[in-house]
Amino acid sequence: MTADALLLEHVDKRFGEVHAVRDLSLQVPPGSIYGFLGPNGAGKTTTIRMIMSVFLPDSGKIRVLGSEDPLAVKDRLGYLPEEKGLYKKMRLAELIAFFTELKGVDGATARRRARELLDRFDLGEWADRRCESLSKGMAQKVQLLVTLSHEPELVILDEPFSGLDPVNRDTMRDVVLQLKRDGRTVIFSTHIMEQAEQICDHVLLINKGEKVIDGTVDEVRRGEGRAIWLDYDGESSRLQELPGVERVTDGGNRAELFLAAAADTQAVLAELVGRGVRVSRFDLRAPSLHEVFIRAVGGDASA
């Protein structure tokens, strides 16, 4: 496998007056899960479409699986776009086999893989039903199977968790993790920070077309200081204006308190108890990716 599954160097893209991507450089290690994070309109989808040669960059270089021509390695790529669709009158097994053959797999192998994938993902009994009969979650699962059916080396998923219920989100997460275990590289875009934090090795935060943060999840979180993760009973108003606390994200009985550099955590705990807050968890940790995101994009976070 190549040194980098994906390399971008000083990539730029405009659409008229809109500067969608500005001087973007990044490296995606092989066998990793790499998250593109950012608010709506940040440039995530434009970047993915340039990687897939849907758009060409105005300047800069893109190398995919060692090739500067992504079309030359297209059969080694799997792509699930944000705007998804199925041929409604086709039957599930025939649809998956059809797209698998388009990637250069022979017909018999394509049909066998289609049935195996449907069985593996608990859709075997639907194999001969038409796509129009699927629920939204099932349709998204089938679209993912189409993306994976030719066993690509690099899998690119644009907002794969969007619109899924918790059960199907877990299924999608498990698929992504299994791809990594199988030695494949996965890139996915999302504005769901919890999913990225759970499964990504590396993350890129992009805003207004520019790279804001790029690194491993641990590096990104450690670079943002300290936070207290708090489970509590009591009035949420009592968490405000604590000594050494710069900001509070309160979810109701669970909160994240973001500390000033010189904050004394024992003083924060003593103040909480003194205000009548009953504390059941008080953990000192790096801030969550959600907090990193909010700090980085501020009022631009429309996602």
PDB file of C-alpha atoms in Angstrom:
ATOM      1  CA  MET A   1       0.000   0.000   0.000  1.00  0.00           C
ATOM      2  CA  THR A   2       1.157   3.555  -0.663  1.00  0.00           C
ATOM      3  CA  ALA A   3       2.730   5.789   1.993  1.00  0.00           C
ATOM      4  CA  ASP A   4      -0.471   7.853   2.118  1.00  0.00           C
ATOM      5  CA  ALA A   5      -3.921   6.660   1.129  1.00  0.00           C
ATOM      6  CA  LEU A   6      -4.688  10.267   0.249  1.00  0.00           C
ATOM      7  CA  LEU A   7      -2.550  13.381  -0.153  1.00  0.00           C
ATOM      8  CA  LEU A   8      -3.770  16.921  -0.804  1.00  0.00           C
ATOM      9  CA  GLU A   9      -1.276  19.738  -1.353  1.00  0.00           C
ATOM     10  CA  HIS A  10      -2.428  23.381  -1.484  1.00  0.00           C
ATOM     11  CA  VAL A  11      -5.769  22.544  -3.076  1.00  0.00           C
ATOM     12  CA  ASP A  12      -7.976  25.484  -4.026  1.00  0.00           C
ATOM     13  CA  LYS A  13     -11.496  25.598  -5.492  1.00  0.00           C
ATOM     14  CA  ARG A  14     -13.803  28.490  -6.402  1.00  0.00           C
ATOM     15  CA  PHE A  15     -17.351  28.604  -7.733  1.00  0.00           C
ATOM     16  CA  GLY A  16     -17.700  32.130  -9.073  1.00  0.00           C
ATOM     17  CA  GLU A  17     -17.365  34.470  -6.099  1.00  0.00           C
ATOM     18  CA  VAL A  18     -17.509  31.607  -3.592  1.00  0.00           C
ATOM     19  CA  HIS A  19     -14.101  30.415  -2.410  1.00  0.00           C
ATOM     20  CA  ALA A  20     -15.201  26.923  -1.398  1.00  0.00           C
ATOM     21  CA  VAL A  21     -11.783  25.436  -0.507  1.00  0.00           C
ATOM     22  CA  ARG A  22      -8.693  27.499   0.309  1.00  0.00           C
ATOM     23  CA  ASP A  23      -5.121  26.178   0.159  1.00  0.00           C
ATOM     24  CA  LEU A  24      -6.032  22.843   1.744  1.00  0.00           C
ATOM     25  CA  SER A  25      -3.277  20.331   2.516  1.00  0.00           C
ATOM     26  CA  LEU A  26      -3.680  17.023   4.359  1.00  0.00           C
ATOM     27  CA  GLN A  27      -2.381  13.458   4.538  1.00  0.00           C
ATOM     28  CA  VAL A  28      -4.506  10.413   5.294  1.00  0.00           C
ATOM     29  CA  PRO A  29      -2.504   7.417   6.570  1.00  0.00           C
ATOM     30  CA  PRO A  30      -3.451   4.005   5.143  1.00  0.00           C
ATOM     31  CA  GLY A  31      -5.603   1.802   7.360  1.00  0.00           C
ATOM     32  CA  SER A  32      -6.971   4.741   9.354  1.00  0.00           C
ATOM     33  CA  ILE A  33     -10.361   6.327   9.961  1.00  0.00           C
ATOM     34  CA  TYR A  34     -10.160  10.010   9.066  1.00  0.00           C
ATOM     35  CA  GLY A  35     -12.997  12.414   9.841  1.00  0.00           C
ATOM     36  CA  PHE A  36     -13.804  15.603   7.930  1.00  0.00           C
ATOM     37  CA  LEU A  37     -15.557  17.843  10.455  1.00  0.00           C
ATOM     38  CA  GLY A  38     -17.157  21.229   9.997  1.00  0.00           C
ATOM     39  CA  PRO A  39     -20.419  23.155   9.841  1.00  0.00           C
ATOM     40  CA  ASN A  40     -22.701  23.101   6.822  1.00  0.00           C
ATOM     41  CA  GLY A  41     -21.082  24.901   3.905  1.00  0.00           C
ATOM     42  CA  ALA A  42     -17.569  24.529   5.311  1.00  0.00           C
ATOM     43  CA  GLY A  43     -16.158  22.803   2.200  1.00  0.00           C
ATOM     44  CA  LYS A  44     -16.312  19.147   3.275  1.00  0.00           C
ATOM     45  CA  THR A  45     -18.406  17.887   0.372  1.00  0.00           C
ATOM     46  CA  THR A  46     -16.518  20.003  -2.183  1.00  0.00           C
ATOM     47  CA  THR A  47     -13.260  18.461  -0.957  1.00  0.00           C
ATOM     48  CA  ILE A  48     -14.684  14.950  -1.207  1.00  0.00           C
ATOM     49  CA  ARG A  49     -15.968  15.610  -4.718  1.00  0.00           C
ATOM     50  CA  MET A  50     -12.530  16.793  -5.790  1.00  0.00           C
ATOM     51  CA  ILE A  51     -11.005  13.623  -4.352  1.00  0.00           C
ATOM     52  CA  MET A  52     -13.500  11.629  -6.441  1.00  0.00           C
ATOM     53  CA  SER A  53     -12.855  13.784  -9.582  1.00  0.00           C
ATOM     54  CA  VAL A  54     -16.464  14.989  -9.646  1.00  0.00           C
ATOM     55  CA  PHE A  55     -14.860  18.449  -9.540  1.00  0.00           C
ATOM     56  CA  LEU A  56     -11.311  19.324 -10.543  1.00  0.00           C
ATOM     57  CA  PRO A  57      -9.317  21.652  -8.279  1.00  0.00           C
ATOM     58  CA  ASP A  58      -8.438  25.079  -9.623  1.00  0.00           C
ATOM     59  CA  SER A  59      -4.926  24.607  -8.267  1.00  0.00           C
ATOM     60  CA  GLY A  60      -2.972  22.233  -6.061  1.00  0.00           C
ATOM     61  CA  LYS A  61      -2.358  18.505  -6.195  1.00  0.00           C
ATOM     62  CA  ILE A  62      -4.472  15.488  -5.178  1.00  0.00           C
ATOM     63  CA  ARG A  63      -2.960  12.003  -5.002  1.00  0.00           C
ATOM     64  CA  VAL A  64      -5.303   9.070  -4.315  1.00  0.00           C
ATOM     65  CA  LEU A  65      -3.810   5.638  -3.559  1.00  0.00           C
ATOM     66  CA  GLY A  66      -0.562   6.820  -5.084  1.00  0.00           C
ATOM     67  CA  SER A  67      -2.118   8.157  -8.306  1.00  0.00           C
ATOM     68  CA  GLU A  68      -2.561  11.781  -9.325  1.00  0.00           C
ATOM     69  CA  ASP A  69      -5.427  10.645 -11.556  1.00  0.00           C
ATOM     70  CA  PRO A  70      -8.227   9.362  -9.263  1.00  0.00           C
ATOM     71  CA  LEU A  71     -10.048   7.977 -12.305  1.00  0.00           C
ATOM     72  CA  ALA A  72      -7.144   5.557 -12.789  1.00  0.00           C
ATOM     73  CA  VAL A  73      -7.859   3.992  -9.373  1.00  0.00           C
ATOM     74  CA  LYS A  74     -11.662   4.400  -9.347  1.00  0.00           C
ATOM     75  CA  ASP A  75     -12.267   0.647  -9.041  1.00  0.00           C
ATOM     76  CA  ARG A  76     -10.263   0.688  -5.794  1.00  0.00           C
ATOM     77  CA  LEU A  77     -12.485   3.403  -4.303  1.00  0.00           C
ATOM     78  CA  GLY A  78     -15.877   3.191  -2.643  1.00  0.00           C
ATOM     79  CA  TYR A  79     -17.944   6.384  -2.481  1.00  0.00           C
ATOM     80  CA  LEU A  80     -21.229   7.027  -0.676  1.00  0.00           C
ATOM     81  CA  PRO A  81     -22.382  10.546  -1.594  1.00  0.00           C
ATOM     82  CA  GLU A  82     -24.472  12.778   0.639  1.00  0.00           C
ATOM     83  CA  GLU A  83     -27.287  12.866  -1.947  1.00  0.00           C
ATOM     84  CA  LYS A  84     -28.125   9.197  -2.081  1.00  0.00           C
ATOM     85  CA  GLY A  85     -30.548   7.348  -4.311  1.00  0.00           C
ATOM     86  CA  LEU A  86     -31.560   3.899  -5.473  1.00  0.00           C
ATOM     87  CA  TYR A  87     -33.250   2.613  -8.598  1.00  0.00           C
ATOM     88  CA  LYS A  88     -36.635   2.074  -7.003  1.00  0.00           C
ATOM     89  CA  LYS A  89     -37.893  -0.664  -9.350  1.00  0.00           C
ATOM     90  CA  MET A  90     -34.778  -2.815  -9.074  1.00  0.00           C
ATOM     91  CA  ARG A  91     -34.609  -5.678  -6.596  1.00  0.00           C
ATOM     92  CA  LEU A  92     -32.024  -5.388  -3.839  1.00  0.00           C
ATOM     93  CA  ALA A  93     -29.749  -8.285  -4.860  1.00  0.00           C
ATOM     94  CA  GLU A  94     -29.856  -7.320  -8.536  1.00  0.00           C
ATOM     95  CA  LEU A  95     -29.100  -3.674  -7.711  1.00  0.00           C
ATOM     96  CA  ILE A  96     -26.019  -4.513  -5.623  1.00  0.00           C
ATOM     97  CA  ALA A  97     -24.768  -6.989  -8.232  1.00  0.00           C
ATOM     98  CA  PHE A  98     -25.294  -4.427 -11.019  1.00  0.00           C
ATOM     99  CA  PHE A  99     -23.150  -1.767  -9.333  1.00  0.00           C
ATOM    100  CA  THR A 100     -20.547  -4.366  -8.356  1.00  0.00           C
ATOM    101  CA  GLU A 101     -20.149  -5.383 -11.997  1.00  0.00           C
ATOM    102  CA  LEU A 102     -19.683  -1.721 -12.952  1.00  0.00           C
ATOM    103  CA  LYS A 103     -16.561  -1.798 -10.755  1.00  0.00           C
ATOM    104  CA  GLY A 104     -15.055  -4.616 -12.832  1.00  0.00           C
ATOM    105  CA  VAL A 105     -16.212  -7.656 -10.829  1.00  0.00           C
ATOM    106  CA  ASP A 106     -17.462 -10.606 -12.910  1.00  0.00           C
ATOM    107  CA  GLY A 107     -21.195 -11.326 -12.871  1.00  0.00           C
ATOM    108  CA  ALA A 108     -21.162 -14.566 -10.875  1.00  0.00           C
ATOM    109  CA  THR A 109     -18.947 -13.069  -8.164  1.00  0.00           C
ATOM    110  CA  ALA A 110     -21.050  -9.915  -8.068  1.00  0.00           C
ATOM    111  CA  ARG A 111     -24.272 -11.883  -7.558  1.00  0.00           C
ATOM    112  CA  ARG A 112     -22.674 -14.023  -4.846  1.00  0.00           C
ATOM    113  CA  ARG A 113     -21.320 -10.991  -2.987  1.00  0.00           C
ATOM    114  CA  ALA A 114     -24.700  -9.253  -3.188  1.00  0.00           C
ATOM    115  CA  ARG A 115     -26.435 -12.172  -1.460  1.00  0.00           C
ATOM    116  CA  GLU A 116     -23.645 -12.535   1.117  1.00  0.00           C
ATOM    117  CA  LEU A 117     -23.746  -8.840   2.021  1.00  0.00           C
ATOM    118  CA  LEU A 118     -27.534  -8.826   2.345  1.00  0.00           C
ATOM    119  CA  ASP A 119     -27.380 -11.871   4.644  1.00  0.00           C
ATOM    120  CA  ARG A 120     -24.571 -10.344   6.705  1.00  0.00           C
ATOM    121  CA  PHE A 121     -26.523  -7.149   7.281  1.00  0.00           C
ATOM    122  CA  ASP A 122     -29.820  -8.869   8.081  1.00  0.00           C
ATOM    123  CA  LEU A 123     -31.436  -8.010   4.775  1.00  0.00           C
ATOM    124  CA  GLY A 124     -31.359 -11.495   3.239  1.00  0.00           C
ATOM    125  CA  GLU A 125     -35.125 -11.892   3.285  1.00  0.00           C
ATOM    126  CA  TRP A 126     -35.406  -8.636   1.317  1.00  0.00           C
ATOM    127  CA  ALA A 127     -33.036  -9.726  -1.466  1.00  0.00           C
ATOM    128  CA  ASP A 128     -35.771 -10.130  -4.071  1.00  0.00           C
ATOM    129  CA  ARG A 129     -37.893  -7.162  -3.022  1.00  0.00           C
ATOM    130  CA  ARG A 130     -37.885  -3.865  -4.883  1.00  0.00           C
ATOM    131  CA  CYS A 131     -35.972  -0.901  -3.485  1.00  0.00           C
ATOM    132  CA  GLU A 132     -39.148   1.188  -3.335  1.00  0.00           C
ATOM    133  CA  SER A 133     -40.331  -1.000  -0.443  1.00  0.00           C
ATOM    134  CA  LEU A 134     -37.430  -0.051   1.851  1.00  0.00           C
ATOM    135  CA  SER A 135     -37.580   2.241   4.866  1.00  0.00           C
ATOM    136  CA  LYS A 136     -35.141   5.160   4.929  1.00  0.00           C
ATOM    137  CA  GLY A 137     -32.755   3.351   7.283  1.00  0.00           C
ATOM    138  CA  MET A 138     -32.836   0.165   5.219  1.00  0.00           C
ATOM    139  CA  ALA A 139     -32.270   2.118   2.006  1.00  0.00           C
ATOM    140  CA  GLN A 140     -29.206   3.780   3.501  1.00  0.00           C
ATOM    141  CA  LYS A 141     -27.896   0.381   4.557  1.00  0.00           C
ATOM    142  CA  VAL A 142     -28.333  -0.931   0.996  1.00  0.00           C
ATOM    143  CA  GLN A 143     -26.532   2.126  -0.399  1.00  0.00           C
ATOM    144  CA  LEU A 144     -23.643   1.339   1.935  1.00  0.00           C
ATOM    145  CA  LEU A 145     -23.567  -2.262   0.683  1.00  0.00           C
ATOM    146  CA  VAL A 146     -23.365  -0.954  -2.887  1.00  0.00           C
ATOM    147  CA  THR A 147     -20.383   1.170  -1.814  1.00  0.00           C
ATOM    148  CA  LEU A 148     -18.574  -1.815  -0.262  1.00  0.00           C
ATOM    149  CA  SER A 149     -19.527  -4.636  -2.611  1.00  0.00           C
ATOM    150  CA  HIS A 150     -16.376  -4.456  -4.785  1.00  0.00           C
ATOM    151  CA  GLU A 151     -14.130  -4.503  -1.663  1.00  0.00           C
ATOM    152  CA  PRO A 152     -12.510  -1.066  -2.124  1.00  0.00           C
ATOM    153  CA  GLU A 153      -9.209  -0.100  -0.492  1.00  0.00           C
ATOM    154  CA  LEU A 154     -10.341   3.466   0.234  1.00  0.00           C
ATOM    155  CA  VAL A 155     -13.927   4.130   1.345  1.00  0.00           C
ATOM    156  CA  ILE A 156     -15.280   7.699   1.309  1.00  0.00           C
ATOM    157  CA  LEU A 157     -18.589   8.367   3.070  1.00  0.00           C
ATOM    158  CA  ASP A 158     -20.228  11.801   2.896  1.00  0.00           C
ATOM    159  CA  GLU A 159     -22.418  12.372   5.997  1.00  0.00           C
ATOM    160  CA  PRO A 160     -23.089   8.621   6.478  1.00  0.00           C
ATOM    161  CA  PHE A 161     -24.788   9.084   9.877  1.00  0.00           C
ATOM    162  CA  SER A 162     -27.198  11.795   8.760  1.00  0.00           C
ATOM    163  CA  GLY A 163     -30.873  10.886   9.198  1.00  0.00           C
ATOM    164  CA  LEU A 164     -30.231   7.504  10.822  1.00  0.00           C
ATOM    165  CA  ASP A 165     -31.951   6.325  13.991  1.00  0.00           C
ATOM    166  CA  PRO A 166     -29.726   5.188  16.925  1.00  0.00           C
ATOM    167  CA  VAL A 167     -29.824   1.501  15.914  1.00  0.00           C
ATOM    168  CA  ASN A 168     -28.753   2.198  12.346  1.00  0.00           C
ATOM    169  CA  ARG A 169     -26.134   4.700  13.528  1.00  0.00           C
ATOM    170  CA  ASP A 170     -24.609   1.915  15.609  1.00  0.00           C
ATOM    171  CA  THR A 171     -24.697  -0.385  12.571  1.00  0.00           C
ATOM    172  CA  MET A 172     -22.935   2.239  10.454  1.00  0.00           C
ATOM    173  CA  ARG A 173     -20.330   2.765  13.190  1.00  0.00           C
ATOM    174  CA  ASP A 174     -19.680  -0.988  13.413  1.00  0.00           C
ATOM    175  CA  VAL A 175     -19.245  -1.217   9.640  1.00  0.00           C
ATOM    176  CA  VAL A 176     -16.693   1.610   9.649  1.00  0.00           C
ATOM    177  CA  LEU A 177     -14.738  -0.024  12.487  1.00  0.00           C
ATOM    178  CA  GLN A 178     -14.775  -3.386  10.702  1.00  0.00           C
ATOM    179  CA  LEU A 179     -13.405  -1.770   7.552  1.00  0.00           C
ATOM    180  CA  LYS A 180     -10.454  -0.525   9.573  1.00  0.00           C
ATOM    181  CA  ARG A 181      -9.927  -3.988  11.069  1.00  0.00           C
ATOM    182  CA  ASP A 182      -9.881  -5.325   7.511  1.00  0.00           C
ATOM    183  CA  GLY A 183      -7.017  -2.935   6.680  1.00  0.00           C
ATOM    184  CA  ARG A 184      -9.041  -0.463   4.645  1.00  0.00           C
ATOM    185  CA  THR A 185      -8.901   3.326   4.871  1.00  0.00           C
ATOM    186  CA  VAL A 186     -12.104   5.220   5.645  1.00  0.00           C
ATOM    187  CA  ILE A 187     -12.759   8.923   5.187  1.00  0.00           C
ATOM    188  CA  PHE A 188     -16.090  10.296   6.289  1.00  0.00           C
ATOM    189  CA  SER A 189     -17.564  13.738   6.723  1.00  0.00           C
ATOM    190  CA  THR A 190     -19.848  14.558   9.611  1.00  0.00           C
ATOM    191  CA  HIS A 191     -21.064  17.288  11.916  1.00  0.00           C
ATOM    192  CA  ILE A 192     -21.959  14.698  14.592  1.00  0.00           C
ATOM    193  CA  MET A 193     -19.011  15.176  16.921  1.00  0.00           C
ATOM    194  CA  GLU A 194     -19.796  12.221  19.197  1.00  0.00           C
ATOM    195  CA  GLN A 195     -19.535   9.761  16.306  1.00  0.00           C
ATOM    196  CA  ALA A 196     -16.232  11.244  15.171  1.00  0.00           C
ATOM    197  CA  GLU A 197     -14.825  11.122  18.695  1.00  0.00           C
ATOM    198  CA  GLN A 198     -15.793   7.463  19.087  1.00  0.00           C
ATOM    199  CA  ILE A 199     -14.271   6.066  15.927  1.00  0.00           C
ATOM    200  CA  CYS A 200     -11.818   8.448  14.239  1.00  0.00           C
ATOM    201  CA  ASP A 201      -8.036   8.133  14.424  1.00  0.00           C
ATOM    202  CA  HIS A 202      -7.503  11.535  12.787  1.00  0.00           C
ATOM    203  CA  VAL A 203      -9.761  14.519  12.245  1.00  0.00           C
ATOM    204  CA  LEU A 204      -9.700  17.574  10.013  1.00  0.00           C
ATOM    205  CA  LEU A 205     -11.784  20.555  11.098  1.00  0.00           C
ATOM    206  CA  ILE A 206     -12.581  22.810   8.158  1.00  0.00           C
ATOM    207  CA  ASN A 207     -14.458  26.113   8.261  1.00  0.00           C
ATOM    208  CA  LYS A 208     -15.172  28.541   5.403  1.00  0.00           C
ATOM    209  CA  GLY A 209     -13.040  26.370   3.153  1.00  0.00           C
ATOM    210  CA  GLU A 210      -9.931  26.569   5.346  1.00  0.00           C
ATOM    211  CA  LYS A 211      -8.239  24.017   7.557  1.00  0.00           C
ATOM    212  CA  VAL A 212      -8.622  25.017  11.195  1.00  0.00           C
ATOM    213  CA  ILE A 213      -7.340  21.893  12.977  1.00  0.00           C
ATOM    214  CA  ASP A 214      -5.741  18.670  11.730  1.00  0.00           C
ATOM    215  CA  GLY A 215      -4.368  15.855  13.880  1.00  0.00           C
ATOM    216  CA  THR A 216      -5.157  12.737  15.851  1.00  0.00           C
ATOM    217  CA  VAL A 217      -8.216  12.939  18.075  1.00  0.00           C
ATOM    218  CA  ASP A 218      -6.017  12.911  21.182  1.00  0.00           C
ATOM    219  CA  GLU A 219      -3.766  15.674  19.829  1.00  0.00           C
ATOM    220  CA  VAL A 220      -6.724  17.843  18.905  1.00  0.00           C
ATOM    221  CA  ARG A 221      -8.423  17.436  22.277  1.00  0.00           C
ATOM    222  CA  ARG A 222      -5.251  17.887  24.351  1.00  0.00           C
ATOM    223  CA  GLY A 223      -4.486  21.105  22.522  1.00  0.00           C
ATOM    224  CA  GLU A 224      -7.654  22.708  23.878  1.00  0.00           C
ATOM    225  CA  GLY A 225      -6.792  22.619  27.599  1.00  0.00           C
ATOM    226  CA  ARG A 226      -8.740  20.918  30.407  1.00  0.00           C
ATOM    227  CA  ALA A 227     -12.364  20.180  31.165  1.00  0.00           C
ATOM    228  CA  ILE A 228     -14.331  18.703  34.052  1.00  0.00           C
ATOM    229  CA  TRP A 229     -16.939  16.117  33.086  1.00  0.00           C
ATOM    230  CA  LEU A 230     -19.638  16.373  35.710  1.00  0.00           C
ATOM    231  CA  ASP A 231     -22.683  14.272  36.632  1.00  0.00           C
ATOM    232  CA  TYR A 232     -24.775  16.076  39.222  1.00  0.00           C
ATOM    233  CA  ASP A 233     -28.121  16.666  40.920  1.00  0.00           C
ATOM    234  CA  GLY A 234     -29.198  20.212  41.605  1.00  0.00           C
ATOM    235  CA  GLU A 235     -30.136  23.481  39.966  1.00  0.00           C
ATOM    236  CA  SER A 236     -28.214  24.035  36.737  1.00  0.00           C
ATOM    237  CA  SER A 237     -27.963  27.752  37.526  1.00  0.00           C
ATOM    238  CA  ARG A 238     -25.538  26.826  40.303  1.00  0.00           C
ATOM    239  CA  LEU A 239     -22.954  25.804  37.704  1.00  0.00           C
ATOM    240  CA  GLN A 240     -22.588  29.362  36.468  1.00  0.00           C
ATOM    241  CA  GLU A 241     -19.721  31.688  37.432  1.00  0.00           C
ATOM    242  CA  LEU A 242     -17.654  29.036  39.188  1.00  0.00           C
ATOM    243  CA  PRO A 243     -14.059  30.051  40.008  1.00  0.00           C
ATOM    244  CA  GLY A 244     -11.666  29.093  37.207  1.00  0.00           C
ATOM    245  CA  VAL A 245     -14.472  27.942  34.853  1.00  0.00           C
ATOM    246  CA  GLU A 246     -14.579  29.764  31.516  1.00  0.00           C
ATOM    247  CA  ARG A 247     -17.629  28.102  29.988  1.00  0.00           C
ATOM    248  CA  VAL A 248     -20.274  25.523  30.833  1.00  0.00           C
ATOM    249  CA  THR A 249     -22.051  23.146  28.465  1.00  0.00           C
ATOM    250  CA  ASP A 250     -24.958  21.803  30.493  1.00  0.00           C
ATOM    251  CA  GLY A 251     -27.061  18.877  29.311  1.00  0.00           C
ATOM    252  CA  GLY A 252     -29.221  18.654  32.431  1.00  0.00           C
ATOM    253  CA  ASN A 253     -27.648  16.580  35.231  1.00  0.00           C
ATOM    254  CA  ARG A 254     -24.547  16.155  33.043  1.00  0.00           C
ATOM    255  CA  ALA A 255     -22.215  18.998  32.149  1.00  0.00           C
ATOM    256  CA  GLU A 256     -18.808  19.837  30.741  1.00  0.00           C
ATOM    257  CA  LEU A 257     -16.952  22.638  32.543  1.00  0.00           C
ATOM    258  CA  PHE A 258     -14.094  24.246  30.620  1.00  0.00           C
ATOM    259  CA  LEU A 259     -11.254  25.426  32.801  1.00  0.00           C
ATOM    260  CA  ALA A 260      -8.950  28.419  32.686  1.00  0.00           C
ATOM    261  CA  ALA A 261      -5.263  27.525  32.467  1.00  0.00           C
ATOM    262  CA  ALA A 262      -4.574  28.165  36.175  1.00  0.00           C
ATOM    263  CA  ALA A 263      -7.870  26.792  37.522  1.00  0.00           C
ATOM    264  CA  ASP A 264      -7.798  24.800  40.786  1.00  0.00           C
ATOM    265  CA  THR A 265     -10.048  21.760  40.308  1.00  0.00           C
ATOM    266  CA  GLN A 266     -10.384  21.184  44.052  1.00  0.00           C
ATOM    267  CA  ALA A 267     -11.627  24.762  44.452  1.00  0.00           C
ATOM    268  CA  VAL A 268     -14.229  24.120  41.728  1.00  0.00           C
ATOM    269  CA  LEU A 269     -15.397  20.950  43.492  1.00  0.00           C
ATOM    270  CA  ALA A 270     -15.570  22.693  46.870  1.00  0.00           C
ATOM    271  CA  GLU A 271     -17.597  25.528  45.358  1.00  0.00           C
ATOM    272  CA  LEU A 272     -20.037  23.085  43.760  1.00  0.00           C
ATOM    273  CA  VAL A 273     -20.610  21.275  47.044  1.00  0.00           C
ATOM    274  CA  GLY A 274     -20.927  24.586  48.842  1.00  0.00           C
ATOM    275  CA  ARG A 275     -23.695  25.595  46.437  1.00  0.00           C
ATOM    276  CA  GLY A 276     -25.671  22.453  47.260  1.00  0.00           C
ATOM    277  CA  VAL A 277     -24.818  20.552  44.073  1.00  0.00           C
ATOM    278  CA  ARG A 278     -24.674  16.797  44.619  1.00  0.00           C
ATOM    279  CA  VAL A 279     -21.790  15.433  42.535  1.00  0.00           C
ATOM    280  CA  SER A 280     -21.794  11.787  41.362  1.00  0.00           C
ATOM    281  CA  ARG A 281     -18.971  12.107  38.807  1.00  0.00           C
ATOM    282  CA  PHE A 282     -16.131  14.621  38.662  1.00  0.00           C
ATOM    283  CA  ASP A 283     -13.570  13.696  35.984  1.00  0.00           C
ATOM    284  CA  LEU A 284     -10.721  15.866  34.752  1.00  0.00           C
ATOM    285  CA  ARG A 285     -10.280  15.207  31.043  1.00  0.00           C
ATOM    286  CA  ALA A 286      -9.459  16.865  27.758  1.00  0.00           C
ATOM    287  CA  PRO A 287     -12.392  18.765  26.225  1.00  0.00           C
ATOM    288  CA  SER A 288     -14.746  16.878  23.919  1.00  0.00           C
ATOM    289  CA  LEU A 289     -14.575  17.277  20.139  1.00  0.00           C
ATOM    290  CA  HIS A 290     -17.895  19.088  20.423  1.00  0.00           C
ATOM    291  CA  GLU A 291     -16.224  21.773  22.537  1.00  0.00           C
ATOM    292  CA  VAL A 292     -13.217  21.916  20.199  1.00  0.00           C
ATOM    293  CA  PHE A 293     -15.640  22.419  17.306  1.00  0.00           C
ATOM    294  CA  ILE A 294     -17.567  25.190  19.068  1.00  0.00           C
ATOM    295  CA  ARG A 295     -14.389  27.029  20.077  1.00  0.00           C
ATOM    296  CA  ALA A 296     -12.980  26.780  16.558  1.00  0.00           C
ATOM    297  CA  VAL A 297     -15.984  27.876  14.517  1.00  0.00           C
ATOM    298  CA  GLY A 298     -17.889  29.944  17.093  1.00  0.00           C
ATOM    299  CA  GLY A 299     -20.921  31.670  15.622  1.00  0.00           C
ATOM    300  CA  ASP A 300     -20.334  29.992  12.248  1.00  0.00           C
ATOM    301  CA  ALA A 301     -21.558  26.614  13.535  1.00  0.00           C
ATOM    302  CA  SER A 302     -24.807  26.253  11.651  1.00  0.00           C
ATOM    303  CA  ALA A 303     -24.702  22.467  11.544  1.00  0.00           C
TER     304      ALA A 303
END
